[in-house]
Short mmCIF file of C-alpha atoms in Angstrom, two decimals:
data_model
loop_
_atom_site.label_atom_id
_atom_site.label_comp_id
_atom_site.label_asym_id
_atom_site.label_seq_id
_atom_site.Cartn_x
_atom_site.Cartn_y
_atom_site.Cartn_z
CA UNK A 18 1.49 -10.99 -10.26
CA UNK A 19 3.12 -13.24 -8.35
CA UNK A 20 1.56 -14.20 -4.90
CA UNK A 21 3.49 -13.75 -1.86
CA UNK A 22 2.75 -16.24 1.48
CA UNK A 23 3.94 -14.18 5.01
CA UNK A 24 3.49 -15.35 8.94
CA UNK A 25 0.67 -13.84 10.24
CA UNK A 26 1.52 -12.53 12.82
CA UNK A 27 5.14 -12.85 15.11
CA UNK A 28 6.01 -11.92 18.38
CA UNK A 29 9.31 -9.81 19.45
CA UNK A 30 11.24 -7.79 22.14
CA UNK A 31 12.41 -4.62 22.34
CA UNK A 32 15.89 -4.89 21.21
CA UNK A 33 16.03 -8.19 19.33
CA UNK A 34 16.24 -8.22 15.48
CA UNK A 35 13.69 -9.48 13.59
CA UNK A 36 13.18 -11.40 10.41
CA UNK A 37 10.05 -11.88 8.26
CA UNK A 38 10.07 -14.10 5.50
CA UNK A 39 8.12 -13.92 2.63
CA UNK A 40 7.47 -16.92 -0.03
CA UNK A 41 7.31 -16.07 -3.70
CA UNK A 42 7.34 -19.14 -5.84
CA UNK A 43 5.99 -17.86 -8.75
CA UNK A 44 8.36 -14.52 -9.12
CA UNK A 45 8.80 -13.47 -12.17
CA UNK A 46 11.83 -12.04 -14.17
CA UNK A 47 11.21 -8.73 -13.94
CA UNK A 48 9.77 -8.60 -10.76
CA UNK A 49 10.91 -6.36 -7.68
CA UNK A 50 9.98 -7.49 -4.14
CA UNK A 51 9.49 -4.43 -1.80
CA UNK A 52 8.08 -4.35 1.68
CA UNK A 53 5.72 -1.94 3.28
CA UNK A 54 5.07 -0.93 6.70
CA UNK A 55 2.01 0.00 7.69
CA UNK A 56 0.72 1.71 11.47
CA UNK A 57 -3.02 2.05 12.44
CA UNK A 58 -5.00 4.22 10.70
CA UNK A 59 -2.25 5.04 7.89
CA UNK A 60 -1.00 4.41 4.88
CA UNK A 61 1.58 1.88 3.94
CA UNK A 62 5.11 3.17 3.96
CA UNK A 63 7.70 2.25 1.94
CA UNK A 64 10.39 0.18 3.46
CA UNK A 65 12.99 -1.29 1.10
CA UNK A 66 13.19 -2.49 -2.19
CA UNK A 67 15.55 -5.24 -4.17
CA UNK A 68 16.19 -7.35 -6.96
CA UNK A 69 18.23 -10.43 -5.65
CA UNK A 70 21.19 -10.72 -3.03
CA UNK A 71 21.15 -8.13 -0.48
CA UNK A 72 19.63 -4.88 0.17
CA UNK A 73 20.17 -2.31 2.89
CA UNK A 74 19.05 0.80 4.30
CA UNK A 75 19.13 3.06 7.35
CA UNK A 76 16.17 0.69 8.55
CA UNK A 77 16.21 -2.34 7.64
CA UNK A 78 17.51 -5.10 5.33
CA UNK A 79 16.75 -7.26 2.56
CA UNK A 80 17.62 -10.97 2.17
CA UNK A 81 17.06 -12.48 -1.56
CA UNK A 82 18.45 -15.82 -2.40
CA UNK A 83 19.50 -16.74 -5.74
CA UNK A 84 16.41 -18.50 -6.47
CA UNK A 85 14.27 -14.85 -5.82
CA UNK A 86 11.46 -17.61 -4.46
CA UNK A 87 11.58 -16.37 -1.16
CA UNK A 88 12.91 -12.86 0.72
CA UNK A 89 13.53 -11.76 4.27
CA UNK A 90 13.39 -8.53 5.43
CA UNK A 91 15.33 -8.20 8.91
CA UNK A 92 14.46 -5.76 11.20
CA UNK A 93 17.64 -4.73 13.63
CA UNK A 94 17.24 -4.12 17.05
CA UNK A 95 13.55 -3.90 17.05
CA UNK A 96 12.02 -0.79 19.52
CA UNK A 97 8.45 -0.80 20.39
CA UNK A 98 7.01 1.70 18.01
CA UNK A 99 7.75 -1.17 15.26
CA UNK A 100 4.71 -2.83 16.11
CA UNK A 101 3.04 -2.85 13.18
CA UNK A 102 1.78 -4.73 9.92
CA UNK A 103 4.89 -5.82 7.47
CA UNK A 104 3.29 -6.37 3.76
CA UNK A 105 5.55 -7.99 0.84
CA UNK A 106 4.84 -7.10 -2.44
CA UNK A 107 6.36 -8.33 -5.89
CA UNK A 108 6.04 -7.15 -8.78
CA UNK A 109 7.64 -5.18 -11.57
CA UNK A 110 8.42 -1.87 -11.41
CA UNK A 111 7.44 0.30 -14.47
CA UNK A 112 4.95 3.02 -14.59
CA UNK A 113 1.16 2.02 -14.56
CA UNK A 114 1.57 -1.21 -12.65
CA UNK A 115 -0.57 -1.65 -9.05
CA UNK A 116 0.98 -3.44 -6.55
CA UNK A 117 -1.23 -6.53 -5.01
CA UNK A 118 -1.47 -6.85 -1.08
CA UNK A 119 -1.07 -9.69 0.55
CA UNK A 120 -2.38 -10.66 4.14
CA UNK A 121 1.08 -9.30 5.47
CA UNK A 122 2.62 -10.05 8.72
CA UNK A 123 1.65 -9.15 12.10
CA UNK A 124 4.84 -7.52 14.19
CA UNK A 125 3.83 -7.47 18.13
CA UNK A 126 6.93 -6.24 19.73
CA UNK A 127 7.03 -6.49 23.62
CA UNK A 128 8.91 -4.13 26.45
CA UNK B 15 10.21 10.46 -0.25
CA UNK B 16 7.94 11.39 -2.23
CA UNK B 17 4.79 12.68 -0.75
CA UNK B 18 1.06 11.80 -1.72
CA UNK B 19 -1.63 13.72 0.61
CA UNK B 20 -5.27 12.70 0.89
CA UNK B 21 -8.09 15.26 2.11
CA UNK B 22 -10.37 14.97 4.33
CA UNK B 23 -8.39 12.35 6.65
CA UNK B 24 -11.80 11.81 7.94
CA UNK B 25 -15.22 12.29 7.00
CA UNK B 26 -18.54 10.97 8.48
CA UNK B 27 -21.86 11.06 6.30
CA UNK B 28 -25.10 10.07 6.15
CA UNK B 29 -26.57 7.24 4.15
CA UNK B 30 -27.25 8.95 0.47
CA UNK B 31 -24.81 11.30 0.70
CA UNK B 32 -21.95 11.64 -1.90
CA UNK B 33 -18.76 12.25 -0.76
CA UNK B 34 -15.39 13.00 -2.35
CA UNK B 35 -11.87 12.29 -1.57
CA UNK B 36 -8.98 13.73 -2.84
CA UNK B 37 -5.80 12.51 -3.62
CA UNK B 38 -3.08 14.54 -4.17
CA UNK B 39 1.18 13.72 -5.71
CA UNK B 40 3.03 17.09 -3.39
CA UNK B 41 6.41 16.50 -5.46
CA UNK B 42 5.99 15.02 -8.32
CA UNK B 43 3.71 14.23 -11.12
CA UNK B 44 1.94 10.78 -11.50
CA UNK B 45 -0.04 9.88 -14.60
CA UNK B 46 -1.25 6.81 -12.86
CA UNK B 47 -3.00 6.87 -9.38
CA UNK B 48 -4.25 3.77 -7.41
CA UNK B 49 -7.22 3.57 -5.04
CA UNK B 50 -7.33 1.17 -2.45
CA UNK B 51 -9.87 0.24 0.15
CA UNK B 52 -8.88 -1.36 3.35
CA UNK B 53 -11.53 -2.89 6.13
CA UNK B 54 -10.58 -3.41 9.49
CA UNK B 55 -7.95 -6.31 9.83
CA UNK B 56 -7.78 -6.84 6.79
CA UNK B 57 -5.57 -6.18 3.89
CA UNK B 58 -5.26 -3.93 1.41
CA UNK B 59 -7.30 -4.54 -1.59
CA UNK B 60 -7.38 -2.86 -4.81
CA UNK B 61 -10.46 -0.81 -5.54
CA UNK B 62 -9.29 0.93 -9.59
CA UNK B 63 -6.39 2.61 -11.48
CA UNK B 64 -6.90 6.46 -12.06
CA UNK B 65 -5.32 7.50 -14.86
CA UNK B 66 -4.53 11.08 -16.07
CA UNK B 67 -6.72 11.82 -18.92
CA UNK B 68 -8.21 8.96 -19.44
CA UNK B 69 -11.25 6.60 -17.85
CA UNK B 70 -10.24 5.10 -14.51
CA UNK B 71 -9.88 1.03 -14.38
CA UNK B 72 -12.03 -0.71 -11.90
CA UNK B 73 -10.72 -4.25 -10.36
CA UNK B 74 -14.11 -7.16 -10.72
CA UNK B 75 -16.73 -6.70 -8.26
CA UNK B 76 -16.23 -2.84 -7.63
CA UNK B 77 -19.04 -0.82 -9.15
CA UNK B 78 -17.36 1.95 -11.47
CA UNK B 79 -20.89 4.09 -10.93
CA UNK B 80 -20.52 3.70 -7.48
CA UNK B 81 -17.13 4.57 -7.32
CA UNK B 82 -16.40 7.72 -9.42
CA UNK B 83 -12.66 8.37 -10.34
CA UNK B 84 -11.49 11.43 -12.00
CA UNK B 85 -7.94 12.24 -12.72
CA UNK B 86 -8.13 15.88 -14.30
CA UNK B 87 -4.44 16.78 -13.70
CA UNK B 88 -1.11 15.30 -12.94
CA UNK B 89 -0.96 15.60 -9.41
CA UNK B 90 -4.92 15.23 -8.66
CA UNK B 91 -7.06 11.83 -8.67
CA UNK B 92 -10.33 12.35 -6.73
CA UNK B 93 -12.59 8.98 -5.62
CA UNK B 94 -16.08 10.22 -4.98
CA UNK B 95 -18.44 7.73 -3.01
CA UNK B 96 -21.79 8.26 -4.41
CA UNK B 97 -24.70 7.55 -2.42
CA UNK B 98 -23.14 6.16 0.39
CA UNK B 99 -24.35 3.46 1.95
CA UNK B 100 -22.62 1.57 5.83
CA UNK B 101 -21.62 -0.95 4.50
CA UNK B 102 -19.29 1.77 2.28
CA UNK B 103 -17.67 2.72 5.74
CA UNK B 104 -13.65 2.10 5.05
CA UNK B 105 -10.37 3.32 4.95
CA UNK B 106 -9.90 4.77 1.91
CA UNK B 107 -5.96 4.57 0.81
CA UNK B 108 -4.68 6.08 -2.76
CA UNK B 109 -1.10 6.04 -4.07
CA UNK B 110 1.33 7.10 -6.77
CA UNK B 111 4.38 6.14 -8.31
CA UNK B 112 6.90 8.33 -8.81
CA UNK B 113 8.30 7.72 -12.43
CA UNK B 114 11.18 9.48 -11.72
CA UNK B 115 12.59 7.94 -8.99
CA UNK B 116 15.09 4.65 -9.62
CA UNK B 117 12.62 1.71 -9.42
CA UNK B 118 9.39 3.97 -9.37
CA UNK B 119 8.34 3.17 -5.89
CA UNK B 120 5.06 3.37 -5.14
CA UNK B 121 4.20 5.81 -2.17
CA UNK B 122 0.94 5.89 -0.20
CA UNK B 123 -1.12 8.27 1.05
CA UNK B 124 -2.52 8.67 4.54
CA UNK B 125 -5.68 7.60 4.23
CA UNK B 126 -9.39 8.45 4.67
CA UNK B 127 -11.29 7.04 7.16
CA UNK B 128 -14.76 7.35 5.81
CA UNK B 129 -18.24 6.24 8.57
CA UNK B 130 -21.81 6.34 6.59
CA UNK B 131 -24.37 6.58 9.52
#
């Protein structure tokens, strides 16, 4: 399983765009990149998943360069409620494969 | 997205007792579920992979006789913490893959807070 590296923490202000970058230098050909959000005392919540280039949904965008050795989660116009820990995970998606969590990035959104 | 539930949401027990935590996939069938443990300010640590109809696969360092896992149906996996001790106090989270979604996204339960006195 590819190991991931993320910043331990980030601070932002309401209304700003937040970009969290994750490094995964040894990503495998059949690996996807998935981001989860976790609030205190709750289970992680799926945000977005991608394989290459750019993926966008109603919550976030995920940018993946051609070499796929990194990815960037982009949260547009964050609010206080976006304060959470964000995890980047890399792995194949076939059934039965577990996810290995790294340290995550603790995002603090300030008013 | 798919929903995974856990019961109970929190439990307090005396040292030496056993505690059972249930994990259910509510709107899909999951042949595989995963159990994680999370200590305060730390990341999730995979404990074991629960396979329907067969024995669970435990991660290194996790005692299979202490953390009993039963995956009796395609929608239910249970984790029993036997003879719990204060050091077992933690946040236990299960997850399940929905094989019907395009990329089999893993969905997590809300977690169970265990406090052993």
